[in-house]
CSV table of C-alpha atoms and ligand atoms in Angstrom, one decimal:
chain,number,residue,atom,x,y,z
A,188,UNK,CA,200.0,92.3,-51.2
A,189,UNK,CA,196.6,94.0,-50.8
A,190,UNK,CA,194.4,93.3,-53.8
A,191,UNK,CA,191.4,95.6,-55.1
A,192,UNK,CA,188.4,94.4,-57.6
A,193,UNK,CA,186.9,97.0,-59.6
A,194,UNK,CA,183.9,95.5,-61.5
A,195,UNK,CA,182.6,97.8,-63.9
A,196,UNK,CA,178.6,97.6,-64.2
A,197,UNK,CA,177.8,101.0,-65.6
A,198,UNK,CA,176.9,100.5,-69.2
A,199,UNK,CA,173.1,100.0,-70.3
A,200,UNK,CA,174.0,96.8,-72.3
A,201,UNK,CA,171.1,96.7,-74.6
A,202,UNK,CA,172.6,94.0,-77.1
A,203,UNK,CA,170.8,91.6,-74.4
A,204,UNK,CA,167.4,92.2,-75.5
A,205,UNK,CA,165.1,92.9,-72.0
A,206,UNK,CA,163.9,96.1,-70.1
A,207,UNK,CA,166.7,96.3,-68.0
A,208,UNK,CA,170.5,96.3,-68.8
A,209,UNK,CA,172.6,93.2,-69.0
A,210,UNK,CA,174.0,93.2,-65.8
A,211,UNK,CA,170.6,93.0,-63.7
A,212,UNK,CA,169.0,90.4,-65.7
A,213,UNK,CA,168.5,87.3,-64.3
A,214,UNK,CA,171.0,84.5,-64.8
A,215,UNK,CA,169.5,81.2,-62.9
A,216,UNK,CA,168.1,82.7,-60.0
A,217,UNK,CA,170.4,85.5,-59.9
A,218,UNK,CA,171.4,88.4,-61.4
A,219,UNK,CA,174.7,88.3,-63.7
A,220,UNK,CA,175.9,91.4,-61.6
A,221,UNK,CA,175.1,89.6,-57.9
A,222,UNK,CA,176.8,86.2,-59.8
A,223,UNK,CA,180.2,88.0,-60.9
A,224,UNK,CA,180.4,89.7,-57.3
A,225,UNK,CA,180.4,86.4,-55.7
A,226,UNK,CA,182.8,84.8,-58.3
A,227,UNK,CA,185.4,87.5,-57.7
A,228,UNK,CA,184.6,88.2,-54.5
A,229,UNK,CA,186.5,85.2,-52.8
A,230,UNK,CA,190.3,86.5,-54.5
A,231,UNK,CA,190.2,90.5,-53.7
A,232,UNK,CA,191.0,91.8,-50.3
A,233,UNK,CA,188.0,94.2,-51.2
A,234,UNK,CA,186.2,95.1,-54.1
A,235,UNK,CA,184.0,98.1,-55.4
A,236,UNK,CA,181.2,98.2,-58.1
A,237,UNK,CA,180.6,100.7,-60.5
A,238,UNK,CA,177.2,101.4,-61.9
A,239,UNK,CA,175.4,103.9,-63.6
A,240,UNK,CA,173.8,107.0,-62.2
A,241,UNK,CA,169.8,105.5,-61.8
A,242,UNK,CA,170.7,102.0,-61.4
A,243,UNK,CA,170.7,102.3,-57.5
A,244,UNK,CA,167.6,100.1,-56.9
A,245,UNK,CA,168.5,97.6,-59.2
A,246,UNK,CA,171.9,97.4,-57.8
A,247,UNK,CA,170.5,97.3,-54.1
A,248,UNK,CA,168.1,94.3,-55.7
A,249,UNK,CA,171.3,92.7,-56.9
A,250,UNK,CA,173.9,92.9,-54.4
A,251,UNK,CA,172.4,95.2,-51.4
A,252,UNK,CA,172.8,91.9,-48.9
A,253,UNK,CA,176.4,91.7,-49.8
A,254,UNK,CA,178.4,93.0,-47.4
A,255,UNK,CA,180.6,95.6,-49.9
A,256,UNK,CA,181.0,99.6,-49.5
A,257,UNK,CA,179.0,101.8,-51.7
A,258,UNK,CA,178.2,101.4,-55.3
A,259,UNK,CA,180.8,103.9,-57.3
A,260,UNK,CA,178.7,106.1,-60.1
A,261,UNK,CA,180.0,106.2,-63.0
A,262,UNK,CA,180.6,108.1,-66.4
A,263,UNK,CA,178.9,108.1,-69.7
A,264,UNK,CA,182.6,106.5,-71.2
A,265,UNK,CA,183.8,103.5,-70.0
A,266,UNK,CA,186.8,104.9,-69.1
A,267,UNK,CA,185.0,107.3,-67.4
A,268,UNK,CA,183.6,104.9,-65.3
A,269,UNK,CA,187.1,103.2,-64.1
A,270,UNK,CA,188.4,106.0,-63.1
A,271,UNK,CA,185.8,106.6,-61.0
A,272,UNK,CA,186.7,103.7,-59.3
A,273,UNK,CA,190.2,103.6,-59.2
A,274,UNK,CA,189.9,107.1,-57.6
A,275,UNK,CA,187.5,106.1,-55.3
A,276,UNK,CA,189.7,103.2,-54.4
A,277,UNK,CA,192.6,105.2,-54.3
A,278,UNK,CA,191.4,106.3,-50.4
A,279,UNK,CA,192.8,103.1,-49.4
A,280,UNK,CA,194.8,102.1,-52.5
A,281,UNK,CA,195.6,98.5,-53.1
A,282,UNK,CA,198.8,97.5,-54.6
A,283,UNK,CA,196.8,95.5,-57.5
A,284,UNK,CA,193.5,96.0,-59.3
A,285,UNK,CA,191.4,93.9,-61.2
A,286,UNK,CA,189.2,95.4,-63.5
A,287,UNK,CA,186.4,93.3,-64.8
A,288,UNK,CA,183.5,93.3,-66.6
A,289,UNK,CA,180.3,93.1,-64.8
A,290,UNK,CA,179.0,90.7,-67.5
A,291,UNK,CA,181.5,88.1,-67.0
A,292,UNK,CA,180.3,85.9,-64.0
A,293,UNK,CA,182.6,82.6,-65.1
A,294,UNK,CA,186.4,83.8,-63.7
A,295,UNK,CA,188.0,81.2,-63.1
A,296,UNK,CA,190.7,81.2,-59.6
A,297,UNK,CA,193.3,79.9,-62.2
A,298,UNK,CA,192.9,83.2,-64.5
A,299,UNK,CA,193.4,85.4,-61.0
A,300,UNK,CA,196.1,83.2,-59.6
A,301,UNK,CA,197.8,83.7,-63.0
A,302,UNK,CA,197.6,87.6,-63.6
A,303,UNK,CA,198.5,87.8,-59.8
A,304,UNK,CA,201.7,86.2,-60.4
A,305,UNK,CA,202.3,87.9,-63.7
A,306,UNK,CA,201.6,91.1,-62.5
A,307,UNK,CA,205.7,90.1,-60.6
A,308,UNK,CA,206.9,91.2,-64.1
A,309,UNK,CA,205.2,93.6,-65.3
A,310,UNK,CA,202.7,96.5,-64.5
A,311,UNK,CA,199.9,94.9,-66.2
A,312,UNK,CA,198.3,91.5,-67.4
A,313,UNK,CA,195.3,89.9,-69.1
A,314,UNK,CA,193.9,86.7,-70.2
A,315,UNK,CA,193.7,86.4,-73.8
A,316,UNK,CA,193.1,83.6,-76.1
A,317,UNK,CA,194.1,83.4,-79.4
A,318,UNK,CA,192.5,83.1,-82.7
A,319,UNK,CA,191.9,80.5,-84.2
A,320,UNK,CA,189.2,80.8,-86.8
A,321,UNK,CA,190.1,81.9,-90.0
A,322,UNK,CA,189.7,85.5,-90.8
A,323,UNK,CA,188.0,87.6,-93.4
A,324,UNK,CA,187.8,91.6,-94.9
A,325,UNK,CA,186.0,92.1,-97.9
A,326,UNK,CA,186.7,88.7,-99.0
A,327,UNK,CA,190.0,89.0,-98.6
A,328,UNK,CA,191.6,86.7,-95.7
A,329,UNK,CA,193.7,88.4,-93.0
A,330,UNK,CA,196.1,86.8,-90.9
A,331,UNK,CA,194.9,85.6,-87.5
A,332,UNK,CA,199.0,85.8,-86.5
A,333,UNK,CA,199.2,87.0,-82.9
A,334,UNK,CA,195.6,87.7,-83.1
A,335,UNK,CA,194.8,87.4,-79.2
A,336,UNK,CA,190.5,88.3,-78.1
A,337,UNK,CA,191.1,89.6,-74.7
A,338,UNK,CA,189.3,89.3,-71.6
A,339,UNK,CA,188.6,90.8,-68.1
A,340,UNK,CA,189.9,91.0,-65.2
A,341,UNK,CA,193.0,92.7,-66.6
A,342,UNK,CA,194.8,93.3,-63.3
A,343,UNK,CA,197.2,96.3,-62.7
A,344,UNK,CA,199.5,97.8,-60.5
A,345,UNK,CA,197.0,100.3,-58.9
A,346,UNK,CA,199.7,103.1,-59.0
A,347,UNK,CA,200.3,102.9,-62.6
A,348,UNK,CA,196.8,102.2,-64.0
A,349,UNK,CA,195.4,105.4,-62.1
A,350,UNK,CA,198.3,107.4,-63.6
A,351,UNK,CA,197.3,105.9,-66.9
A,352,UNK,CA,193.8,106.2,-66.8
A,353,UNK,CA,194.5,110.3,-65.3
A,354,UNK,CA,196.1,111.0,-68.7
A,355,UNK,CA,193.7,108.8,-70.1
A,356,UNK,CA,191.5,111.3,-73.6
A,357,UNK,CA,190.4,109.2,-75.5
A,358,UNK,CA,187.8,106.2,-75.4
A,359,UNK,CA,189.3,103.0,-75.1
A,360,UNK,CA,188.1,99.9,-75.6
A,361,UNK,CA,189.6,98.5,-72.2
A,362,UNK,CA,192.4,99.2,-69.5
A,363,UNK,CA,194.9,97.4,-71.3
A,364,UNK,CA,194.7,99.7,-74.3
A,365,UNK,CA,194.6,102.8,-71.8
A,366,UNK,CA,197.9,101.3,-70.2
A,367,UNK,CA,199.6,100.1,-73.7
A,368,UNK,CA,199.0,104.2,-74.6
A,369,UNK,CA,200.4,105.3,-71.3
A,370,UNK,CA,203.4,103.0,-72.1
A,371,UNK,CA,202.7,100.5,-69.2
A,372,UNK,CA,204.3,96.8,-69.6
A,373,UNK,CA,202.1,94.6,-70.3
A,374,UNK,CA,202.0,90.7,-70.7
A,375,UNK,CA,199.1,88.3,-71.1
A,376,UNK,CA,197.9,84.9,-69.6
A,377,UNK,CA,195.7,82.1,-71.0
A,378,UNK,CA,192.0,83.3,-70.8
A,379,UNK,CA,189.3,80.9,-70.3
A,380,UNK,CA,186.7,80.1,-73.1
A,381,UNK,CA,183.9,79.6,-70.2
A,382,UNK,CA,184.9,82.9,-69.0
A,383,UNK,CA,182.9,84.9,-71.6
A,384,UNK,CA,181.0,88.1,-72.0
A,385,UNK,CA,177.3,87.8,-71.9
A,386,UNK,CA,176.3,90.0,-74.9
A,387,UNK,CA,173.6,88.9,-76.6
A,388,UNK,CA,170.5,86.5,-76.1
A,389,UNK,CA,172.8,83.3,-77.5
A,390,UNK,CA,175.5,84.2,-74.6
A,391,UNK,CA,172.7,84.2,-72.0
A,392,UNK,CA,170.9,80.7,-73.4
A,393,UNK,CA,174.7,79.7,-73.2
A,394,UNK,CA,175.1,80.6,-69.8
A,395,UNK,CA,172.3,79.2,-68.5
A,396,UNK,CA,173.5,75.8,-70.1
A,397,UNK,CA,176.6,76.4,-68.1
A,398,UNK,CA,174.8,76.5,-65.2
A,399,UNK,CA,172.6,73.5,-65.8
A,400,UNK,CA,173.8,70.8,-63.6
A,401,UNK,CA,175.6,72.8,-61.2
A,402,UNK,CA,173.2,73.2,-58.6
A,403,UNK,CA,172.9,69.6,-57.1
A,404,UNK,CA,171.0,69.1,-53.9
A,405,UNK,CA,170.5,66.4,-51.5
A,406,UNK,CA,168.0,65.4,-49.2
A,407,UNK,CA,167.5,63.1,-46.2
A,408,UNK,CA,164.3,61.7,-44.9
A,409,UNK,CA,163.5,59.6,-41.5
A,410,UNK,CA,160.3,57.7,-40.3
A,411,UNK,CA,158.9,55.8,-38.0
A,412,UNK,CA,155.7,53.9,-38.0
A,413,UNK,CA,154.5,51.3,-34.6
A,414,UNK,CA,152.9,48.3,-35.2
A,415,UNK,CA,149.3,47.8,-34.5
A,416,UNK,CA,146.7,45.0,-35.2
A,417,UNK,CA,146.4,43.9,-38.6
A,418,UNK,CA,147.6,41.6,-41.5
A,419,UNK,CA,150.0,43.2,-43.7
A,420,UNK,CA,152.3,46.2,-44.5
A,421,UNK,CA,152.5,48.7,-47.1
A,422,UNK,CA,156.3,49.8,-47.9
A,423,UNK,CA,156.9,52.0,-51.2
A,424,UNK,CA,153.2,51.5,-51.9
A,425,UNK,CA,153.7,47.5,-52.3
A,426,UNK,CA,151.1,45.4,-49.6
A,427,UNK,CA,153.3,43.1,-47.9
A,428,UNK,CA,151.5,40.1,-45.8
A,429,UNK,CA,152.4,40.7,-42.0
A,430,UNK,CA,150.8,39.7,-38.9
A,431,UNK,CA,151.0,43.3,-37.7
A,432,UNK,CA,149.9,46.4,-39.8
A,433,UNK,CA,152.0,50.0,-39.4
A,434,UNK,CA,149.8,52.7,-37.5
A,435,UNK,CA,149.4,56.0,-38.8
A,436,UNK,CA,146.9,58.6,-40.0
A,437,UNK,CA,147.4,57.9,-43.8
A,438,UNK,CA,148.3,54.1,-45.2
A,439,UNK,CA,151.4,54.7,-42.7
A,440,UNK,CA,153.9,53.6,-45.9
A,441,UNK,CA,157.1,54.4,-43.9
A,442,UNK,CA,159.5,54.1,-46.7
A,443,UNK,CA,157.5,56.4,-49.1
A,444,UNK,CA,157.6,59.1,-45.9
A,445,UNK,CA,160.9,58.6,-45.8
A,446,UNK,CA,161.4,59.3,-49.8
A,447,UNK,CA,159.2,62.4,-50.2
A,448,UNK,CA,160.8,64.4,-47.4
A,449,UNK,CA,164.1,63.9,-48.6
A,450,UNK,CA,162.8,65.6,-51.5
A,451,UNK,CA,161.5,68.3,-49.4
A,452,UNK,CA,164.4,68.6,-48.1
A,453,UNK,CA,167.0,68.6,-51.1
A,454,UNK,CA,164.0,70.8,-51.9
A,455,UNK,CA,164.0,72.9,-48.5
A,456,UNK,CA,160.4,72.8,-48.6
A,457,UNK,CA,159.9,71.6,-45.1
A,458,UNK,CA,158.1,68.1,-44.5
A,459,UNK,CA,154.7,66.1,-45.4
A,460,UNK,CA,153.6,67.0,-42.1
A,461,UNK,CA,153.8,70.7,-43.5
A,462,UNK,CA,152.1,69.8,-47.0
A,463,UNK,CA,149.9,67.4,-45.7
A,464,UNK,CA,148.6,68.9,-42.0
A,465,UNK,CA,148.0,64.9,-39.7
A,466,UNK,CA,145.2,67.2,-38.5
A,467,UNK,CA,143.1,67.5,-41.9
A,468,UNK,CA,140.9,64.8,-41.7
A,469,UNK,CA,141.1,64.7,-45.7
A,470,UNK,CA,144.3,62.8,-45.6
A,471,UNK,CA,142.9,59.8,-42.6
A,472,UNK,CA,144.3,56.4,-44.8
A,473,UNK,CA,145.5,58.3,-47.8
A,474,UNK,CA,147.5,56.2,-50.2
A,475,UNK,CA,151.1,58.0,-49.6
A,476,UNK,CA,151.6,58.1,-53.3
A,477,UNK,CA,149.7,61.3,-53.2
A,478,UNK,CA,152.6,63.0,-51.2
A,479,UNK,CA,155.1,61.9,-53.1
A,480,UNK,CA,153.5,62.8,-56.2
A,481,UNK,CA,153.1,66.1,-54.6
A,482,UNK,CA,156.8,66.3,-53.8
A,483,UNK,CA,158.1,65.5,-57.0
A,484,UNK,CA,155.3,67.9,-58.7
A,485,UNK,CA,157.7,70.4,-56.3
A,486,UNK,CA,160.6,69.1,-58.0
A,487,UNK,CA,159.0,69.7,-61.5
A,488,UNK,CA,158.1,73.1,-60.4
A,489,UNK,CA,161.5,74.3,-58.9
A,490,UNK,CA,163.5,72.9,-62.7
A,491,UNK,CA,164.8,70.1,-61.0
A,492,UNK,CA,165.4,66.9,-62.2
A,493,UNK,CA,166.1,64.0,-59.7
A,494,UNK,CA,169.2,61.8,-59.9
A,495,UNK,CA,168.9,59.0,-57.8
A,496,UNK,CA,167.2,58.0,-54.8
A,497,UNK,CA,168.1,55.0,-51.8
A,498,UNK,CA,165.7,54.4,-49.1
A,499,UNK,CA,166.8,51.8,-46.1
A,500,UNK,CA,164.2,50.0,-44.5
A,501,UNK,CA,164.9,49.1,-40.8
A,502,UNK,CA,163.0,46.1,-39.6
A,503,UNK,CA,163.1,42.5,-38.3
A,504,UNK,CA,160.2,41.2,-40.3
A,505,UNK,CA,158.4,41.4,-42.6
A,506,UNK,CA,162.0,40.3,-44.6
A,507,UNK,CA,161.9,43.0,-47.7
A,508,UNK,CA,164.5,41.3,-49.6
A,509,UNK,CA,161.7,39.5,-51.7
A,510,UNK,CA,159.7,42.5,-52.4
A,511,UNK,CA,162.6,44.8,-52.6
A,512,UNK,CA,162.3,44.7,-56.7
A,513,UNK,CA,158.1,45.5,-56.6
A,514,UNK,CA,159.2,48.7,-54.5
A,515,UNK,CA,161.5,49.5,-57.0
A,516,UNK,CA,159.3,49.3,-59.6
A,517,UNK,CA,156.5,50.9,-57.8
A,518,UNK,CA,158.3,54.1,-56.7
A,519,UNK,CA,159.7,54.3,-60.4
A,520,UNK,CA,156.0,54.3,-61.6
A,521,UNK,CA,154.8,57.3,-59.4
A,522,UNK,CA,158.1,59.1,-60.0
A,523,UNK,CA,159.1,58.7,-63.4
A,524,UNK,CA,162.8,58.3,-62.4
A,525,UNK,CA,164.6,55.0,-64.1
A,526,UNK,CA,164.7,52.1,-61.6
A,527,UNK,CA,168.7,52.5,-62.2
A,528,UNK,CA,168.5,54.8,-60.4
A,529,UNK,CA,166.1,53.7,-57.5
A,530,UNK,CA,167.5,51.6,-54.8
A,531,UNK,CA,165.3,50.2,-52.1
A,532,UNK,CA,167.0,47.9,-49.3
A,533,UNK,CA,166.7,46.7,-45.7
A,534,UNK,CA,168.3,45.8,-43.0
A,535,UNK,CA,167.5,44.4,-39.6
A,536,UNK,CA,168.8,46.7,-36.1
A,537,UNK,CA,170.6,43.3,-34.8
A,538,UNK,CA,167.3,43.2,-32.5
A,539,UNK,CA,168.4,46.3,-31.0
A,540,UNK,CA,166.2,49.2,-30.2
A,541,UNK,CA,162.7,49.5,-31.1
A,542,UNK,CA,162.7,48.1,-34.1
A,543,UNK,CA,164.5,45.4,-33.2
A,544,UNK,CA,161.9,44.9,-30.6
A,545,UNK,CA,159.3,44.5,-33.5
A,546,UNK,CA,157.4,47.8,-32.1
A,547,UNK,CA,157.5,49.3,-35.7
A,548,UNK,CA,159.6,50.3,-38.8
A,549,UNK,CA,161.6,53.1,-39.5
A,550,UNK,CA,162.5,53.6,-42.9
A,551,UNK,CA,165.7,56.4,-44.1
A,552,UNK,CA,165.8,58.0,-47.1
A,553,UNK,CA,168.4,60.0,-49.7
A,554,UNK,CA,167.5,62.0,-52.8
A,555,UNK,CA,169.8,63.3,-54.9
A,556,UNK,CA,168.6,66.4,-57.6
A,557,UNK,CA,170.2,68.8,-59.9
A,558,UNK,CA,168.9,71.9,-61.7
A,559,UNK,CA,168.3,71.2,-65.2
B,122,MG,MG1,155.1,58.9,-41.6
């Protein structure tokens, strides 16, 4: 069974408020065309784009890295614009099509799955979900019974919805009405209420609540510092009493190294070393907090907000368990994350390796981040 995706992208969706139509505006860090590609991608055995005649650079902006054949050009009708593509798909016809809106980047695999398996029984399906707001006319209330707001995809047999769409005069609304006229049968599945049509300004606020939260990143970080002469250690900016101090070029805090690039890297911003060059003589025995407060200015920057963060400390002594609360504390202070949500801890390398030799401390780290 050889499935086809026809997205339609040719109107100039002005409703959206912008310069540019609907479809190329930017949704997150993408464009709603580029996202509803991707989201339908995964389900069709290939899939073809219409746009309109002039929208070629924006489209290459969009989707030119996606592997897909040709943008289709469309009509100034709707309907104009599917047929376009179904006869442009019809070179290598599918057995099914699904015809969707370019402005609907949240289909669900359940919706597809479902007008797949419909589409056994009859020529055509589409997800629909009922009314259920009371209606009104002139102050007059109108029955909502069998009152269904439809959706895209609405998936065909290819055969019968080019047929329909070849006898096809008028302007319709959507391919299910240009099949219901050409007598197709037709059945509907449950649509999806986060499966909607980004219309207006609200819709695009909406979506971008929708995609809050859903980009959620971690980072690890490693470090090692050696011993040298001296009298104490400082770990997550706390001054511990040691008879050895950590070498490095700045206050060598091991654990805070640790911390900031695993934000770089739930960040993939590189390192400290990249920020903060060893070989600028500006950062000789900086106070690490600087980095880290440079890292989660990064954070800020990029809309993220950090979750959580755990940093291990690897040693034999100084013992961290005592201290292990101030570090807490301290890292929350620069940071601004709740110390819920802060874990420091150690453990000792059962006297294996170099730190259980005592020739330094290695500290690893874990952030956790999520677009807000
Ligand atoms: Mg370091």
């Amino acid at each position: 069974m050889k499935i086809a995706g026809l997205i339609v992208a040719a109107g100039q969706g002005i409703r959206a408020g912008g310069d540019i139509p609907k479809q190329y505006q930017m949704l997150g860090d993408a464009p709603v065309l580029r996202r509803t590609v991707l989201a339908l991608l995964p389900f069709v055995d290939g899939l073809r784009v219409v746009i309109a005649d002039g929208h070629q650079d924006m489209y290459a902006a969009a989707c030119g890295d996606i592997r897909l054949s040709d943008p289709i050009i469309g009509g100034t009708e709707r309907s104009d614009s599917v047929l376009a593509g179904l006869q442009a798909l019809s070179t290598d016809a599918p057995d099914i099509v699904l015809i969707h809106d370019a402005a609907r980047p949240f289909v669900s695999p359940q919706i597809v799955k479902d007008l797949v398996t419909a589409l056994t029984e009859s020529q055509g399906a589409y997800p629909g979900i009922p009314v259920v707001d009371a209606l009104w006319r002139d102050n007059q209330p109108v029955s909502r019974d069998g009152l269904i707001r439809a959706q895209t995809p609405q998936a065909f047999r290819f055969d019968a919805i080019l047929a329909a769409h070849h006898a096809h005069t008028g302007n319709a609304k959507d391919d299910v009405e240009v099949a219901m006229i050409a007598g197709l049968s037709i059945t509907n599945v449950m649509g999806d209420e986060a499966n909607f049509k980004l219309t207006t300004p609200a819709d695009f606020a909406r979506a971008e609540t929708a995609l809050s939260g859903s980009d959620i990143r971690t980072g690890n970080g490693y470090d090692v510092h050696a011993f040298t002469v001296g009298n104490h250690v400082t770990l997550c900016g706390i001054d511990i009493p040691h008879t050895r101090s950590l070498k490095g070029h700045s206050d060598a805090d091991v654990a805070m190294h640790a911390i900031t690039d695993a934000i770089f890297g739930a960040l993939a911003e590189g390192d400290i070393g990249q920020w903060f060059p060893p070989s600028d003589p500006q950062w000789k025995g900086a106070a690490s907090d600087i980095f880290l407060r440079k890292a989660m200015e990064r954070v800020s920057e990029r809309g993220f907000i950090i979750t959580h963060i755990d940093c291990t400390i690897v040693c034999e002594q100084p013992k961290i368990g005592p201290h292990a609360a101030a570090m807490r504390h301290q890292i929350s202070a620069i940071t601004h994350i709740p110390l819920d949500r802060i874990s420091v801890k150690a453990t000792t390398s059962e006297r294996l390796g170099f730190t259980g030799r005592e020739e330094g401390i290695a500290a690893i780290a874990t952030a956790t981040m999520r677009k807000l």
